[in-house]
mmCIF file of C-alpha atoms in Angstrom:
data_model
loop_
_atom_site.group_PDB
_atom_site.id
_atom_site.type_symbol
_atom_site.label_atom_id
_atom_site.label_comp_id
_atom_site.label_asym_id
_atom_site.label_seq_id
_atom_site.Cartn_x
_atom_site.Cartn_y
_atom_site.Cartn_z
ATOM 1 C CA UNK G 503 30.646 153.010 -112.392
ATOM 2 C CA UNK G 504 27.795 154.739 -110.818
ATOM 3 C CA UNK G 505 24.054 153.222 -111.139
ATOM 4 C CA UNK G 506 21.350 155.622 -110.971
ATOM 5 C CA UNK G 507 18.546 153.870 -108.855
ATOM 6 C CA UNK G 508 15.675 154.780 -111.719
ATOM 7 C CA UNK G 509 18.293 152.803 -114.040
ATOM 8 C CA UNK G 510 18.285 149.890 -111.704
ATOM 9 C CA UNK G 511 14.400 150.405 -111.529
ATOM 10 C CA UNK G 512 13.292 150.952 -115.047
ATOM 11 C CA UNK G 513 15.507 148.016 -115.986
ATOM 12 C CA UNK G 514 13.902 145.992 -113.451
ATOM 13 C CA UNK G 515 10.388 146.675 -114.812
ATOM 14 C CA UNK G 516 10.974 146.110 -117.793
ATOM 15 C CA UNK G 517 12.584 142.301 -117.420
ATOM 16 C CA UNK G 518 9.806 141.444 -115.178
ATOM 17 C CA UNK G 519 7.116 142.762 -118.139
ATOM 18 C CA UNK G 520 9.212 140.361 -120.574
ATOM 19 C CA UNK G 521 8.992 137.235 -118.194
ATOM 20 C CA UNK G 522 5.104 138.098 -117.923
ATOM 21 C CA UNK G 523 4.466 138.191 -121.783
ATOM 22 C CA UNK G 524 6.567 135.124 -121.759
ATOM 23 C CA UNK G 525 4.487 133.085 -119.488
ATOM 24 C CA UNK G 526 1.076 134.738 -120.997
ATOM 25 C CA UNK G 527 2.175 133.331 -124.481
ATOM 26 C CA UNK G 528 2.724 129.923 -123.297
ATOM 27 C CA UNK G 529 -0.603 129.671 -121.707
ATOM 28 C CA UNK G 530 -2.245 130.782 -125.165
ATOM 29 C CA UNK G 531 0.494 128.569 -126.940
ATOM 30 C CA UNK G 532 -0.952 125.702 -124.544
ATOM 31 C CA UNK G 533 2.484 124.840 -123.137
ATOM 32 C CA UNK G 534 1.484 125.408 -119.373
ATOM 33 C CA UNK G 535 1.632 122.083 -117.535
ATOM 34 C CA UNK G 536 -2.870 121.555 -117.393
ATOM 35 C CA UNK G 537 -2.187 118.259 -116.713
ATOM 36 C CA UNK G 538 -1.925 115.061 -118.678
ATOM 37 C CA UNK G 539 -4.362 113.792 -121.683
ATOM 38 C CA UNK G 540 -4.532 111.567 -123.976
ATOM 39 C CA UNK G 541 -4.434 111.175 -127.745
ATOM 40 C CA UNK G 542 -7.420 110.724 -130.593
ATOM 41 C CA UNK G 543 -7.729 110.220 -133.990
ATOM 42 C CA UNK G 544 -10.002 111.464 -136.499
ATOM 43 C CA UNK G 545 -9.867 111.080 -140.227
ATOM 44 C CA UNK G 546 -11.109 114.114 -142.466
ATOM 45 C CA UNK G 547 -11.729 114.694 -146.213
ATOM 46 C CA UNK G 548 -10.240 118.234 -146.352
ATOM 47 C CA UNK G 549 -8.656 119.895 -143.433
ATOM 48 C CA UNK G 550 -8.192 123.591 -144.744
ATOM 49 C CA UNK G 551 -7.265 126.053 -142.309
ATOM 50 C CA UNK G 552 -6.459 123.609 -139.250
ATOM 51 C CA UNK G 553 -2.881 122.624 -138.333
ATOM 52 C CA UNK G 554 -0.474 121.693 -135.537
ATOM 53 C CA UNK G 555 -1.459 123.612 -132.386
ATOM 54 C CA UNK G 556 -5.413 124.406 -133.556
ATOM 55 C CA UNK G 557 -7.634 124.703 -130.857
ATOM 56 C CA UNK G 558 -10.034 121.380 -129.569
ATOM 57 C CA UNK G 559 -13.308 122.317 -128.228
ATOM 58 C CA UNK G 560 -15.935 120.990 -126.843
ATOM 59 C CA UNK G 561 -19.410 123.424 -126.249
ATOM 60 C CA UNK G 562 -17.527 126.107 -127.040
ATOM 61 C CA UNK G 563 -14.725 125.507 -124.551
ATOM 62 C CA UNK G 564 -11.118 124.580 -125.597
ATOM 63 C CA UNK G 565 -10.167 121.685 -123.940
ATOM 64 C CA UNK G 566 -7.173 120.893 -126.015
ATOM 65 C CA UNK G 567 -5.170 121.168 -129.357
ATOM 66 C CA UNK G 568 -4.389 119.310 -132.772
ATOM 67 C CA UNK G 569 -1.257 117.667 -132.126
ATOM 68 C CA UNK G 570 -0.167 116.155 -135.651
ATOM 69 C CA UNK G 571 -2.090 116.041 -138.963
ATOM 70 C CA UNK G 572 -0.644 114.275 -141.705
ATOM 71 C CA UNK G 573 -1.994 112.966 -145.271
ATOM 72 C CA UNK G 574 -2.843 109.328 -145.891
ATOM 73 C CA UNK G 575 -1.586 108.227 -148.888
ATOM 74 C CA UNK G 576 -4.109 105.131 -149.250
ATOM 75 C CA UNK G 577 -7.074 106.959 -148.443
ATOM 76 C CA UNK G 578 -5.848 110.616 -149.621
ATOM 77 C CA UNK G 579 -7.570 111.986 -146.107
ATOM 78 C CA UNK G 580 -5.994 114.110 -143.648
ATOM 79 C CA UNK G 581 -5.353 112.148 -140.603
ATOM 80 C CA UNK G 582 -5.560 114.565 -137.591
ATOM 81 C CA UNK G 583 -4.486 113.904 -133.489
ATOM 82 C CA UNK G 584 -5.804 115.522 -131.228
ATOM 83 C CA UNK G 585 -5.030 115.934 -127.486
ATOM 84 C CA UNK G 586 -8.254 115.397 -124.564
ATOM 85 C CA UNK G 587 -7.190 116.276 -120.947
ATOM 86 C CA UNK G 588 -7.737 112.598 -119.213
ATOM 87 C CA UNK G 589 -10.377 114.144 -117.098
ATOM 88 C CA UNK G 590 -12.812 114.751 -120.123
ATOM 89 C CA UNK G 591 -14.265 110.982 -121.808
ATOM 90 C CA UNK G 592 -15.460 110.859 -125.379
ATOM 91 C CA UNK G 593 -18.558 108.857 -125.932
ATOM 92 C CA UNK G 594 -17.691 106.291 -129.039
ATOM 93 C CA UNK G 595 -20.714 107.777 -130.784
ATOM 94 C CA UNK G 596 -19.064 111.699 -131.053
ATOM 95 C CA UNK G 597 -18.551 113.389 -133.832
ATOM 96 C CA UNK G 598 -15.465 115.542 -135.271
ATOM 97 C CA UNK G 599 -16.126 118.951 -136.940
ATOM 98 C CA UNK G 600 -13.799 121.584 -138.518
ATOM 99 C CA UNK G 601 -15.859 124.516 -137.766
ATOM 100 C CA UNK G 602 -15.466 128.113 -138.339
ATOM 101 C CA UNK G 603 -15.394 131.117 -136.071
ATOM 102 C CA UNK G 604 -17.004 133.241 -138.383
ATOM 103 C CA UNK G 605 -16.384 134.670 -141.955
ATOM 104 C CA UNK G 606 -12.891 136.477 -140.828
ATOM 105 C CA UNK G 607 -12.619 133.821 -138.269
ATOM 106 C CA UNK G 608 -10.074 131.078 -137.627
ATOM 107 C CA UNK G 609 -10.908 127.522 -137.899
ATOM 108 C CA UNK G 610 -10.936 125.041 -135.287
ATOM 109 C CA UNK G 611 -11.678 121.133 -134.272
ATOM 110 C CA UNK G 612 -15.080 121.005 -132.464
ATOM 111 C CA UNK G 613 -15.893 117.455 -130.723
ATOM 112 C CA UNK G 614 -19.700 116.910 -130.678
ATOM 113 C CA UNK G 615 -20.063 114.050 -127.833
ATOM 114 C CA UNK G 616 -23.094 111.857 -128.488
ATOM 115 C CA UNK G 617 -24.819 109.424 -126.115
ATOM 116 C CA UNK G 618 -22.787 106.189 -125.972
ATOM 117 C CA UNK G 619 -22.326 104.933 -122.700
ATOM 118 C CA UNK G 620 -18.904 103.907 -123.663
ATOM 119 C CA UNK G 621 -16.197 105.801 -123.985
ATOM 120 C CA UNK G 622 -13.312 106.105 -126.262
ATOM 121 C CA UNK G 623 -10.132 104.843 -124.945
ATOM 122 C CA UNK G 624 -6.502 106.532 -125.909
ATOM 123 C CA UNK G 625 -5.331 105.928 -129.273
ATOM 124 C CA UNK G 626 -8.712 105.230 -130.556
ATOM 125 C CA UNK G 627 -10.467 107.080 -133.659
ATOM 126 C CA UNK G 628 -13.400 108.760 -133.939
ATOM 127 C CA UNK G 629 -15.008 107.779 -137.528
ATOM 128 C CA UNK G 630 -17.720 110.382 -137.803
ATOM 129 C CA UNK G 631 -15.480 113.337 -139.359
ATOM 130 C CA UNK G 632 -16.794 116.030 -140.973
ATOM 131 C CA UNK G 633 -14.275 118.406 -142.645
ATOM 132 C CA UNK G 634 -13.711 121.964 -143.497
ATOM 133 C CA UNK G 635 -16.510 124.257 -145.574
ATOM 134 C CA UNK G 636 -15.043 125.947 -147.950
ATOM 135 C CA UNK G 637 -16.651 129.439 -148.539
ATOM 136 C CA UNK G 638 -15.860 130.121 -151.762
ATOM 137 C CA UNK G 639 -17.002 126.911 -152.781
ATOM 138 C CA UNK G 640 -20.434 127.688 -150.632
ATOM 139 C CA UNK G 641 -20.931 131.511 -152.888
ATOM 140 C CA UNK G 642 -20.256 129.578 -156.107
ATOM 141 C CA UNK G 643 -23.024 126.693 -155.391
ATOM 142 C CA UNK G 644 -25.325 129.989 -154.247
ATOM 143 C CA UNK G 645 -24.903 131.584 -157.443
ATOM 144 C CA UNK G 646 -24.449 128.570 -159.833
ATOM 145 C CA UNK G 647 -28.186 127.168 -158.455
ATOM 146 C CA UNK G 648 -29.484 130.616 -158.790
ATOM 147 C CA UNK G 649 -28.528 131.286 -162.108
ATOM 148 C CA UNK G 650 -29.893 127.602 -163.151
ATOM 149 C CA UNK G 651 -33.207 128.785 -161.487
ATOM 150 C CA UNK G 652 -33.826 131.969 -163.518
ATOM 151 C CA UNK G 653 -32.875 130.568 -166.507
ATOM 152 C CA UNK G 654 -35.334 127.393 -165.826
ATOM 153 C CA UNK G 655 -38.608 129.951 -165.346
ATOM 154 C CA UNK G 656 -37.534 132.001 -168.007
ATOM 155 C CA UNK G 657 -37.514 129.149 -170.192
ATOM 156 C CA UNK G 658 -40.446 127.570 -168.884
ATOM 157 C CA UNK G 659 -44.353 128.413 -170.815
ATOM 158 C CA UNK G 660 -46.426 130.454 -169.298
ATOM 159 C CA UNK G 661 -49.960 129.242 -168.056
ATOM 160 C CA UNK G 662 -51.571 132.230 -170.688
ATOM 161 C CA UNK G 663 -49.938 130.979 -173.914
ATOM 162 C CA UNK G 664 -50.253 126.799 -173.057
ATOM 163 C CA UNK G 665 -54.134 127.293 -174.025
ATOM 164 C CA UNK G 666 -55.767 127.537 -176.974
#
């Protein structure tokens, strides 16, 4: 058997392009070794559209992922863990968001660190949770309060016909 040396080469390129998408996915999937962290818990009413592997951020930043979320079934919350690299302390005081990126956005967990001079330690929970906003449910509020509000000034006399 004869190799042609474009064979060898085209072959070559294109193993080396599937080891780089590879590695590029586990750097997005968070898998790379960034060091070690540490684990927190937060406690959240309704977690919709968060799940194992969600971003963590912190001003914007992602620092680290959701790492297990789980229902309670005393308290009927969603129990999330999330990961914080070691190098990154959470003031006792902070506060746990599900935010959204936009309307067609993704959701993830945003930390909002507050002004406690002590920090949480590993394991801990943070027990100022605020869970996911459902949009729909935002429209129908909207247009259920503005509806109620025509029908109130329609319904309402007029200045003109209250006197005499």
């Amino acid at each position: 058997m004869t190799y042609n040396t474009a064979e060898v080469f085209v072959g070559g390129a294109v193993l080396a392009a599937a080891v780089g998408f590879i590695v590029y996915a586990g750097q997005i999937a968070g898998l790379g070794g960034t060091g070690s962290s540490y684990p927190l818990h937060g406690s959240f009413r309704t977690a919709d559209g968060i799940g194992v592997g969600t971003d963590v951020r912190l001003a914007g930043v992602r620092i680290g992922t959701v790492t297990d979320i789980s229902l309670n079934p005393q308290t009927f919350f969603a129990d999330a863990t999330i990961s914080v690299p070691d190098h990154i302390q959470v003031p006792t005081d902070s506060s746990l968001l599900i935010s959204s990126e936009g309307l067609l956005g993704g959701n993830f967990v945003e930390i909002q660190p507050g002004g406690a001079l002590e920090n949480l330690a590993p394991g801990e929970e943070i027990e100022d949770t605020q869970g996911s906003v459902s949009l729909i449910s935002l429209l129908m509020a909207f247009v259920g309060n503005r509806g109620s509000d025509d029908n109130t000034a329609q319904s309402a006399p007029s200045v003109d016909t209250a006197l005499p």
